[in-house]
Amino acid sequence: MTDAAQHPSAKHLKKRYAAEARFKMYGRLAITIALAFLVILLGRIVLQGYSTFTTNTVSLPVYLDPARIDRADLSGSNYDYLVSLAVLKALGETEDELGTMSEDASALISRDLGFQILDKVKADPGLIGKTITVTGPVKADADLYYKGEIKRSVAEGNRKLNDRQLTWLDRLKKSGRVHGGFNSAFFTHGDSTEPEQAGILGAAVGSAMMLLVTALIAIPVGVMAAIWLEEFAPKNGWTDLIEVNINNLAAVPSIVYGLLGLAVFINWLGAPRGSPLTGGIVLALMALPTMIIATRAALKAVPPSIRDGALAIGASRTQTVFHHVVPLARPGIMTGAILSLSHALGETAPLLMVGMVAFVPGIPSSFIGGATVLPVQVFIWENASERAFAERTAAGIMVLLAFMIVMNATAIILRRRYERRW
Amino acid sequence: MVVKVNMQTSAPTPVVGTHANQAPPAGEPAKITARDVNVYYGANHALKSVSLDIPGKSVTAFIGPSGCGKSTFLRCINRMNDTIPGCRVEGRIGLDGDDIYDPSIDPVSLRARVGMVFQKPNPFPKSIYDNVAYGPRIHGLETSKTGLDDLVEASLKRAGLWGEVHDRLKAPGTGLSGGQQQRLVIARAIAVNPEVILMDEPCSALDPIATARIEELIDDLASQFCIVIVTHSMAQAARVSQQTAFFHLGSLVETGPTGMIFTNPKDGRTQDYITGRTG
Amino acid sequence: MIFLIALAALLALSASAYQLARRRAVSSAGGRLAILHSLPGYHGTWVALWTGAPAALLLVLFLIFGARLEGAAIQAQTPPAVAKLDAQRQAVFYSDVQATAAGKARSAVSWDGELKTAFEAKTAEARNISTLGLVLAIGLAVVLALAGFLLAYPRLNKDFRARNRVEGWTDLLLVVCSAVAVLTTVAIVASVAWESFRFFQSVSPLDFWFGTDWSPQIAMREDQVAAKGAFGAVPLFAGTFLIMAIAMILAGPVGLFSAIYLSEYAGSAVRAWVKPLLEILAGVPTVVYGFFAALTVGPIFRSFFNWIGSFLVGGPLDGLGQYLAGVQNQMALTAGVVMGIMLIPFVSSLSDDIINAVPQSLRDGSLAMGATKSETITQVILPAALPGVVGAMMLAMSRAIGETMIVAMAAGLQAKLTANPLDTVTTVTVQIVTLLTGDQEFDSPKTLAAFGLGLTLFVVTLTLNIIALTIVRKYREQYD
């Protein structure tokens, strides 16, 4: 355009548009980087963890040799050895004098089979001398071999299983005694030192118990504190100080709450170490500021006309707040509560301080007994050296994330469904 | 509004300024020619088939009740509507005969030719100097330090602000009073030497004294620029403009020399509005 | 268990008090409810509160502090045989006494000879004391409940302002709940400062904050000369700041540019997709980032640098090659980058709020001058938003400094004073975790050092937060 070209600004236009394009590209690049990280992070975890959800089980006919079972002390007998012998028998091998054959065989089969035999013999001692078939998981390393994660191509010295064991595993598989299937143990067991026996249920129950404590403390206290600050508190230096204090508390590193819990609750008040009760109290204190901030925001969103209307028909201030304002703010309060609980669910550091890192086998049943929670279970497994725990760590993370997604989705649905625009 | 009450009781009595109400020299081609301009915000048809000629080197006022489309039309002239998501403009607006919605026209350079002043003074959070130098810098109009100094001084002088701020050019522009801020914004617009200056209710956030100064300034600038002003105040339109266009419900109802619109409107709706019966 | 029964009994008592008071209120008005000042329910609630609340409070306090009181009572007189033991063994002795008395498992230590007699005597004493405590607590609770009822009940009549009284109780409850937030801060400061004070009695604060040698694993005893300086925390601060700096170099620009793109360029459809995705990234627990750092990012970085090193070994840059070939998973870069990823959504959402607070009129003003979008952003919006952005960055820095799990899982344990991102460093939070996890006795300087570190961490992050929040608040007020 001739006229456009005449204006002196036109001559720099090309350069300026190049700068514009460059700038916009930086923005796109930043978003791409952020989203790529998300994909890589989640993708890696799924890739590392999905194999946990399947496992290989083996069915073996085990001869309950009366010579090897002490009828007087059923619990003291070595059933694992019987299982090893059964493996050798199934493979057509015979035990050597040094016991290396059975040692190699026992490294392939989970001790779960031995415990199953013990239970059966205890229930019916008449089984001794007979042959029974037991079914149970293979050892974690054997499972990894079946899943292709331990490879024969690796030098023998660099893998957990030797060539003979790999050959045995191949033969077991070929004989049809090994079946792949859903790893129900992972969802029904507590932690264990044996990876194939370790499950997430203990930690999930621990998390649920701890969150219950957190919710019972943080929600009522947080809501009532917010109601006072928003609806009743006079505006003066003290309330300003409380306000600043709450905002800053929300940004205090979580580990400091752990130090507080250790010094005050455990050492001073003698609260039980590593219990859902203590962990829940510490997390409640941590969740309190966010809870208060969210509730205040929800209360603020209720228009003053509602308060005026209630006061004008003769309701007292307290009645106004509890009969009119709080019910209207309830969806916002609930959303805030779920979000702060979901945050508490993922919190780890303060729990390490109050002794929740201890190894807790089985499912926790008491609020004052030792327990572990999902994120701490992840931390514990990540530290374990066995390779099979790495995939369980990732699977544990998937379970943790699933819980968090459910909670956040609930919060989002609540917000969408009950959101009101005044 | 006080002005409205006056309008209601006495017949419109436009205050005649030095330039005001003198019809533009006949025969000069219009600076801006709009033909069949329609604007939609999503499904909302905000401006309906507006055709209008705006002469250069004079002041044209758009009047009309709130939501009548006058600001929308103003924003079409420098394509500020492009920045609103969901806004669609149809029709043709010519600037010196070139269609400004032609794909070959670049909105950035168009806006260098068509400046705009907003309702609320919006100086950037920078010094007075940097505010005025902003346009020349981004457009690369002046690169030497002294050249820029001169340009800033000249622009501030043309905006009538130099005397008040020459000793504190490094002070933040946001520290000025409302009226001074609005003149600073006008100086900022002048600094790139545009052909047209659009003003969207430039005095609605100002007190009467500051308003009077801006009106004087508009009067002075009318000899150099094509000025289009949207105003709520009919008295202001009467004081500063030579032409007036009356918008109602998204349509252009009537246009003509200001004196004629205010004394002898042809359309009943215009009559109702200027006598205060609607609006 | 007995407490639950006591509390249940109290609840039943309050419920009957409620009924009695209700009836009295109704009869005081002669059945005409309209002449009552307050509804009968308020009368009932008020009397029930006086009956139940003080007694319940007493029981709960006893539940929390009872064990401590009993412990103090048992330890009031220490038998001579026990007095001969050192402080630690005395503590074990008494905890065993209390555990045995309560019928719980005790430690494996066997108390023989005269200790055995003392143990048995003390256990019997402990049983007596805890029975006495329980009887006292419950008796006192009953007295309080009756006294409360007798005080409140006779005051009821038709003009009694029961509603106002009940609302007074509600107000009290609300104030107490608000006080919890304040008390939390007080408790944090007091506990962490107190334990730090105990730590500084054995290690000079100057040595701690300015010493450059950190090796707390060496047992510290008074006779050990070399122990001095083993608690120099400077390398920890240096490591913390190195990792924080790496994280901010990644998260600062990426987060800021994401926010700019989302708020200024992206269409609503893009925003609707990208924002929730970023929220997911923000919601991922830090332990997951730690796992990602330790098992994915660390090995990738290590093999990358080892690979580069393998080309340089033997060449003119042999030294560098050797170094690169030897870098480890736990290098500062690993933790820094992963922490940076964690902070991207944090920086982005804070910056997004800040940028959106810049008034639209400034954008319009700049665009109407013929500025391009990027010119508007870099020359008008960002300068206007600068204080807010600085505040947001400071908040992110404070998060990075206090972050624990990523560094605990992906950073090293060895304290080293270096600015090299490929070196292994340790951080304040890692050391706190290391010093305090596992079974350690609480009184050694080694565990107390964790509180010294915690205090420093708290003060630093609090300072950053206060400054940042003040800046951000001032910034918002400016455009409100």
PDB file of C-alpha atoms in Angstrom, chain C residues 269-462:
ATOM      1  CA  ALA C 269      -9.405 -23.484  23.585  1.00  0.00           C
ATOM      2  CA  VAL C 270      -5.655 -23.808  24.179  1.00  0.00           C
ATOM      3  CA  ARG C 271      -6.009 -22.312  27.627  1.00  0.00           C
ATOM      4  CA  ALA C 272      -8.795 -24.728  28.491  1.00  0.00           C
ATOM      5  CA  TRP C 273      -6.470 -27.635  27.724  1.00  0.00           C
ATOM      6  CA  VAL C 274      -3.103 -26.414  28.879  1.00  0.00           C
ATOM      7  CA  LYS C 275      -4.111 -24.958  32.235  1.00  0.00           C
ATOM      8  CA  PRO C 276      -5.522 -28.201  33.701  1.00  0.00           C
ATOM      9  CA  LEU C 277      -2.497 -30.086  32.368  1.00  0.00           C
ATOM     10  CA  LEU C 278      -0.203 -27.662  34.168  1.00  0.00           C
ATOM     11  CA  GLU C 279      -2.357 -28.127  37.265  1.00  0.00           C
ATOM     12  CA  ILE C 280      -1.713 -31.860  37.054  1.00  0.00           C
ATOM     13  CA  LEU C 281       2.009 -31.139  36.913  1.00  0.00           C
ATOM     14  CA  ALA C 282       1.551 -28.939  39.984  1.00  0.00           C
ATOM     15  CA  GLY C 283      -0.406 -31.620  41.825  1.00  0.00           C
ATOM     16  CA  VAL C 284       2.136 -34.399  41.370  1.00  0.00           C
ATOM     17  CA  PRO C 285       3.530 -35.219  44.828  1.00  0.00           C
ATOM     18  CA  THR C 286       7.170 -34.346  45.295  1.00  0.00           C
ATOM     19  CA  VAL C 287       8.040 -37.935  46.120  1.00  0.00           C
ATOM     20  CA  VAL C 288       7.084 -38.763  42.519  1.00  0.00           C
ATOM     21  CA  TYR C 289       9.459 -36.096  41.242  1.00  0.00           C
ATOM     22  CA  GLY C 290      12.099 -37.587  43.495  1.00  0.00           C
ATOM     23  CA  PHE C 291      11.549 -41.027  41.969  1.00  0.00           C
ATOM     24  CA  PHE C 292      11.685 -39.501  38.488  1.00  0.00           C
ATOM     25  CA  ALA C 293      14.942 -37.730  39.343  1.00  0.00           C
ATOM     26  CA  ALA C 294      16.595 -40.745  40.898  1.00  0.00           C
ATOM     27  CA  LEU C 295      15.604 -43.374  38.347  1.00  0.00           C
ATOM     28  CA  THR C 296      15.209 -41.450  35.110  1.00  0.00           C
ATOM     29  CA  VAL C 297      16.843 -38.038  34.975  1.00  0.00           C
ATOM     30  CA  GLY C 298      19.946 -38.948  36.995  1.00  0.00           C
ATOM     31  CA  PRO C 299      20.924 -41.952  34.864  1.00  0.00           C
ATOM     32  CA  ILE C 300      20.206 -40.031  31.636  1.00  0.00           C
ATOM     33  CA  PHE C 301      22.401 -37.114  32.683  1.00  0.00           C
ATOM     34  CA  ARG C 302      25.135 -39.393  33.890  1.00  0.00           C
ATOM     35  CA  SER C 303      25.300 -41.435  30.735  1.00  0.00           C
ATOM     36  CA  PHE C 304      25.157 -38.248  28.658  1.00  0.00           C
ATOM     37  CA  PHE C 305      28.126 -36.678  30.437  1.00  0.00           C
ATOM     38  CA  ASN C 306      29.998 -39.977  30.570  1.00  0.00           C
ATOM     39  CA  TRP C 307      29.462 -40.288  26.828  1.00  0.00           C
ATOM     40  CA  ILE C 308      30.850 -36.808  26.201  1.00  0.00           C
ATOM     41  CA  GLY C 309      33.700 -37.573  28.553  1.00  0.00           C
ATOM     42  CA  SER C 310      34.559 -40.724  26.612  1.00  0.00           C
ATOM     43  CA  PHE C 311      35.354 -38.596  23.568  1.00  0.00           C
ATOM     44  CA  LEU C 312      37.597 -36.261  25.489  1.00  0.00           C
ATOM     45  CA  VAL C 313      39.635 -38.825  27.388  1.00  0.00           C
ATOM     46  CA  GLY C 314      43.086 -39.042  25.904  1.00  0.00           C
ATOM     47  CA  GLY C 315      42.662 -35.852  23.911  1.00  0.00           C
ATOM     48  CA  PRO C 316      43.801 -32.352  24.729  1.00  0.00           C
ATOM     49  CA  LEU C 317      40.965 -32.068  27.229  1.00  0.00           C
ATOM     50  CA  ASP C 318      41.851 -35.305  28.968  1.00  0.00           C
ATOM     51  CA  GLY C 319      41.337 -33.882  32.459  1.00  0.00           C
ATOM     52  CA  LEU C 320      37.840 -32.734  31.642  1.00  0.00           C
ATOM     53  CA  GLY C 321      37.106 -36.039  29.964  1.00  0.00           C
ATOM     54  CA  GLN C 322      38.191 -37.987  33.019  1.00  0.00           C
ATOM     55  CA  TYR C 323      35.999 -35.795  35.159  1.00  0.00           C
ATOM     56  CA  LEU C 324      32.947 -36.148  32.940  1.00  0.00           C
ATOM     57  CA  ALA C 325      33.458 -39.891  32.727  1.00  0.00           C
ATOM     58  CA  GLY C 326      33.232 -40.028  36.503  1.00  0.00           C
ATOM     59  CA  VAL C 327      30.154 -37.874  37.212  1.00  0.00           C
ATOM     60  CA  GLN C 328      27.408 -39.524  39.230  1.00  0.00           C
ATOM     61  CA  ASN C 329      23.622 -39.772  39.174  1.00  0.00           C
ATOM     62  CA  GLN C 330      23.428 -37.572  42.262  1.00  0.00           C
ATOM     63  CA  MET C 331      24.904 -34.485  40.611  1.00  0.00           C
ATOM     64  CA  ALA C 332      23.362 -31.150  41.583  1.00  0.00           C
ATOM     65  CA  LEU C 333      22.054 -30.780  38.029  1.00  0.00           C
ATOM     66  CA  THR C 334      19.702 -33.756  38.412  1.00  0.00           C
ATOM     67  CA  ALA C 335      17.966 -32.468  41.514  1.00  0.00           C
ATOM     68  CA  GLY C 336      18.030 -28.903  40.173  1.00  0.00           C
ATOM     69  CA  VAL C 337      16.416 -29.740  36.846  1.00  0.00           C
ATOM     70  CA  VAL C 338      13.705 -31.908  38.386  1.00  0.00           C
ATOM     71  CA  MET C 339      12.994 -29.277  41.004  1.00  0.00           C
ATOM     72  CA  GLY C 340      12.788 -26.791  38.152  1.00  0.00           C
ATOM     73  CA  ILE C 341      10.152 -28.975  36.460  1.00  0.00           C
ATOM     74  CA  MET C 342       8.210 -29.054  39.711  1.00  0.00           C
ATOM     75  CA  LEU C 343       8.330 -25.268  39.961  1.00  0.00           C
ATOM     76  CA  ILE C 344       7.265 -24.526  36.363  1.00  0.00           C
ATOM     77  CA  PRO C 345       3.508 -24.687  37.091  1.00  0.00           C
ATOM     78  CA  PHE C 346       4.010 -22.811  40.362  1.00  0.00           C
ATOM     79  CA  VAL C 347       5.840 -19.916  38.666  1.00  0.00           C
ATOM     80  CA  SER C 348       3.453 -20.026  35.737  1.00  0.00           C
ATOM     81  CA  SER C 349       0.250 -19.819  37.758  1.00  0.00           C
ATOM     82  CA  LEU C 350       1.600 -17.067  40.018  1.00  0.00           C
ATOM     83  CA  SER C 351       2.842 -15.088  37.004  1.00  0.00           C
ATOM     84  CA  ASP C 352      -0.446 -15.645  35.236  1.00  0.00           C
ATOM     85  CA  ASP C 353      -2.306 -13.997  38.131  1.00  0.00           C
ATOM     86  CA  ILE C 354       0.201 -11.158  38.189  1.00  0.00           C
ATOM     87  CA  ILE C 355       0.014 -10.518  34.432  1.00  0.00           C
ATOM     88  CA  ASN C 356      -3.771 -10.630  34.463  1.00  0.00           C
ATOM     89  CA  ALA C 357      -3.779  -7.984  37.178  1.00  0.00           C
ATOM     90  CA  VAL C 358      -2.194  -5.495  34.747  1.00  0.00           C
ATOM     91  CA  PRO C 359      -5.131  -3.364  33.582  1.00  0.00           C
ATOM     92  CA  GLN C 360      -6.419  -3.898  30.065  1.00  0.00           C
ATOM     93  CA  SER C 361      -6.207  -0.151  29.479  1.00  0.00           C
ATOM     94  CA  LEU C 362      -2.418  -0.351  29.393  1.00  0.00           C
ATOM     95  CA  ARG C 363      -2.545  -3.063  26.732  1.00  0.00           C
ATOM     96  CA  ASP C 364      -5.041  -1.037  24.714  1.00  0.00           C
ATOM     97  CA  GLY C 365      -2.920   2.071  25.106  1.00  0.00           C
ATOM     98  CA  SER C 366       0.154   0.349  23.802  1.00  0.00           C
ATOM     99  CA  LEU C 367      -1.579  -1.519  20.982  1.00  0.00           C
ATOM    100  CA  ALA C 368      -3.327   1.676  19.903  1.00  0.00           C
ATOM    101  CA  MET C 369       0.095   3.279  19.573  1.00  0.00           C
ATOM    102  CA  GLY C 370       0.880   0.673  16.959  1.00  0.00           C
ATOM    103  CA  ALA C 371       2.994  -1.550  19.191  1.00  0.00           C
ATOM    104  CA  THR C 372       3.101  -5.239  18.385  1.00  0.00           C
ATOM    105  CA  LYS C 373       2.000  -7.710  21.056  1.00  0.00           C
ATOM    106  CA  SER C 374       5.533  -8.598  22.025  1.00  0.00           C
ATOM    107  CA  GLU C 375       6.483  -4.928  22.298  1.00  0.00           C
ATOM    108  CA  THR C 376       3.443  -4.358  24.463  1.00  0.00           C
ATOM    109  CA  ILE C 377       4.422  -7.280  26.679  1.00  0.00           C
ATOM    110  CA  THR C 378       8.098  -6.564  27.040  1.00  0.00           C
ATOM    111  CA  GLN C 379       7.876  -2.785  27.247  1.00  0.00           C
ATOM    112  CA  VAL C 380       4.595  -2.130  29.025  1.00  0.00           C
ATOM    113  CA  ILE C 381       3.149  -5.214  30.696  1.00  0.00           C
ATOM    114  CA  LEU C 382       6.269  -6.789  32.118  1.00  0.00           C
ATOM    115  CA  PRO C 383       7.667  -3.511  33.498  1.00  0.00           C
ATOM    116  CA  ALA C 384       4.267  -2.867  35.051  1.00  0.00           C
ATOM    117  CA  ALA C 385       4.152  -6.405  36.437  1.00  0.00           C
ATOM    118  CA  LEU C 386       7.787  -6.458  37.517  1.00  0.00           C
ATOM    119  CA  PRO C 387       7.249  -6.202  41.289  1.00  0.00           C
ATOM    120  CA  GLY C 388       4.677  -8.954  41.158  1.00  0.00           C
ATOM    121  CA  VAL C 389       6.899 -11.171  39.046  1.00  0.00           C
ATOM    122  CA  VAL C 390       9.800 -10.596  41.417  1.00  0.00           C
ATOM    123  CA  GLY C 391       7.542 -11.562  44.302  1.00  0.00           C
ATOM    124  CA  ALA C 392       6.431 -14.708  42.481  1.00  0.00           C
ATOM    125  CA  MET C 393      10.042 -15.685  41.801  1.00  0.00           C
ATOM    126  CA  MET C 394      10.901 -15.190  45.450  1.00  0.00           C
ATOM    127  CA  LEU C 395       8.049 -17.443  46.494  1.00  0.00           C
ATOM    128  CA  ALA C 396       9.308 -20.053  44.058  1.00  0.00           C
ATOM    129  CA  MET C 397      12.825 -19.703  45.472  1.00  0.00           C
ATOM    130  CA  SER C 398      11.472 -20.212  48.950  1.00  0.00           C
ATOM    131  CA  ARG C 399       9.700 -23.366  47.759  1.00  0.00           C
ATOM    132  CA  ALA C 400      12.909 -24.620  46.168  1.00  0.00           C
ATOM    133  CA  ILE C 401      14.902 -24.028  49.335  1.00  0.00           C
ATOM    134  CA  GLY C 402      12.390 -25.852  51.503  1.00  0.00           C
ATOM    135  CA  GLU C 403      11.737 -28.723  49.087  1.00  0.00           C
ATOM    136  CA  THR C 404      12.775 -31.992  50.640  1.00  0.00           C
ATOM    137  CA  MET C 405      11.799 -35.153  48.804  1.00  0.00           C
ATOM    138  CA  ILE C 406      13.427 -34.438  45.446  1.00  0.00           C
ATOM    139  CA  VAL C 407      16.774 -33.698  47.023  1.00  0.00           C
ATOM    140  CA  ALA C 408      16.421 -36.465  49.588  1.00  0.00           C
ATOM    141  CA  MET C 409      16.010 -38.965  46.758  1.00  0.00           C
ATOM    142  CA  ALA C 410      18.209 -37.450  44.063  1.00  0.00           C
ATOM    143  CA  ALA C 411      20.914 -35.335  45.699  1.00  0.00           C
ATOM    144  CA  GLY C 412      23.944 -36.612  47.505  1.00  0.00           C
ATOM    145  CA  LEU C 413      24.841 -36.842  51.152  1.00  0.00           C
ATOM    146  CA  GLN C 414      28.361 -35.533  50.958  1.00  0.00           C
ATOM    147  CA  ALA C 415      28.772 -31.896  51.938  1.00  0.00           C
ATOM    148  CA  LYS C 416      30.885 -30.119  49.375  1.00  0.00           C
ATOM    149  CA  LEU C 417      31.491 -26.435  48.829  1.00  0.00           C
ATOM    150  CA  THR C 418      31.232 -26.063  45.073  1.00  0.00           C
ATOM    151  CA  ALA C 419      29.438 -24.176  42.355  1.00  0.00           C
ATOM    152  CA  ASN C 420      29.844 -26.944  39.806  1.00  0.00           C
ATOM    153  CA  PRO C 421      26.431 -28.301  38.809  1.00  0.00           C
ATOM    154  CA  LEU C 422      27.968 -31.659  37.881  1.00  0.00           C
ATOM    155  CA  ASP C 423      29.315 -32.189  41.379  1.00  0.00           C
ATOM    156  CA  THR C 424      27.391 -33.985  44.075  1.00  0.00           C
ATOM    157  CA  VAL C 425      26.199 -31.634  46.782  1.00  0.00           C
ATOM    158  CA  THR C 426      23.926 -31.989  49.753  1.00  0.00           C
ATOM    159  CA  THR C 427      21.285 -29.622  51.053  1.00  0.00           C
ATOM    160  CA  VAL C 428      19.870 -28.434  54.323  1.00  0.00           C
ATOM    161  CA  THR C 429      16.704 -30.494  53.962  1.00  0.00           C
ATOM    162  CA  VAL C 430      18.572 -33.656  52.974  1.00  0.00           C
ATOM    163  CA  GLN C 431      20.681 -33.362  56.100  1.00  0.00           C
ATOM    164  CA  ILE C 432      17.627 -32.818  58.296  1.00  0.00           C
ATOM    165  CA  VAL C 433      16.096 -36.001  56.904  1.00  0.00           C
ATOM    166  CA  THR C 434      19.346 -37.934  57.255  1.00  0.00           C
ATOM    167  CA  LEU C 435      19.940 -36.766  60.799  1.00  0.00           C
ATOM    168  CA  LEU C 436      16.420 -37.461  62.005  1.00  0.00           C
ATOM    169  CA  THR C 437      15.334 -40.674  60.309  1.00  0.00           C
ATOM    170  CA  GLY C 438      16.209 -43.978  61.831  1.00  0.00           C
ATOM    171  CA  ASP C 439      16.568 -44.625  65.520  1.00  0.00           C
ATOM    172  CA  GLN C 440      18.589 -41.921  67.088  1.00  0.00           C
ATOM    173  CA  GLU C 441      18.622 -40.703  70.604  1.00  0.00           C
ATOM    174  CA  PHE C 442      17.191 -37.316  70.821  1.00  0.00           C
ATOM    175  CA  ASP C 443      19.743 -35.504  72.908  1.00  0.00           C
ATOM    176  CA  SER C 444      22.884 -35.909  70.824  1.00  0.00           C
ATOM    177  CA  PRO C 445      24.207 -32.834  69.032  1.00  0.00           C
ATOM    178  CA  LYS C 446      23.855 -34.844  65.858  1.00  0.00           C
ATOM    179  CA  THR C 447      20.051 -34.910  66.020  1.00  0.00           C
ATOM    180  CA  LEU C 448      19.836 -31.465  67.554  1.00  0.00           C
ATOM    181  CA  ALA C 449      21.845 -30.149  64.606  1.00  0.00           C
ATOM    182  CA  ALA C 450      18.795 -30.921  62.490  1.00  0.00           C
ATOM    183  CA  PHE C 451      16.862 -28.359  64.501  1.00  0.00           C
ATOM    184  CA  GLY C 452      19.630 -25.813  64.001  1.00  0.00           C
ATOM    185  CA  LEU C 453      19.263 -26.419  60.274  1.00  0.00           C
ATOM    186  CA  GLY C 454      15.480 -26.313  60.575  1.00  0.00           C
ATOM    187  CA  LEU C 455      15.623 -22.976  62.355  1.00  0.00           C
ATOM    188  CA  THR C 456      17.861 -21.541  59.655  1.00  0.00           C
ATOM    189  CA  LEU C 457      15.585 -22.930  56.946  1.00  0.00           C
ATOM    190  CA  PHE C 458      12.508 -21.501  58.667  1.00  0.00           C
ATOM    191  CA  VAL C 459      14.031 -18.054  59.090  1.00  0.00           C
ATOM    192  CA  VAL C 460      15.298 -17.893  55.498  1.00  0.00           C
ATOM    193  CA  THR C 461      12.058 -19.064  53.891  1.00  0.00           C
ATOM    194  CA  LEU C 462       9.944 -16.932  56.215  1.00  0.00           C
TER     195      LEU C 462
END
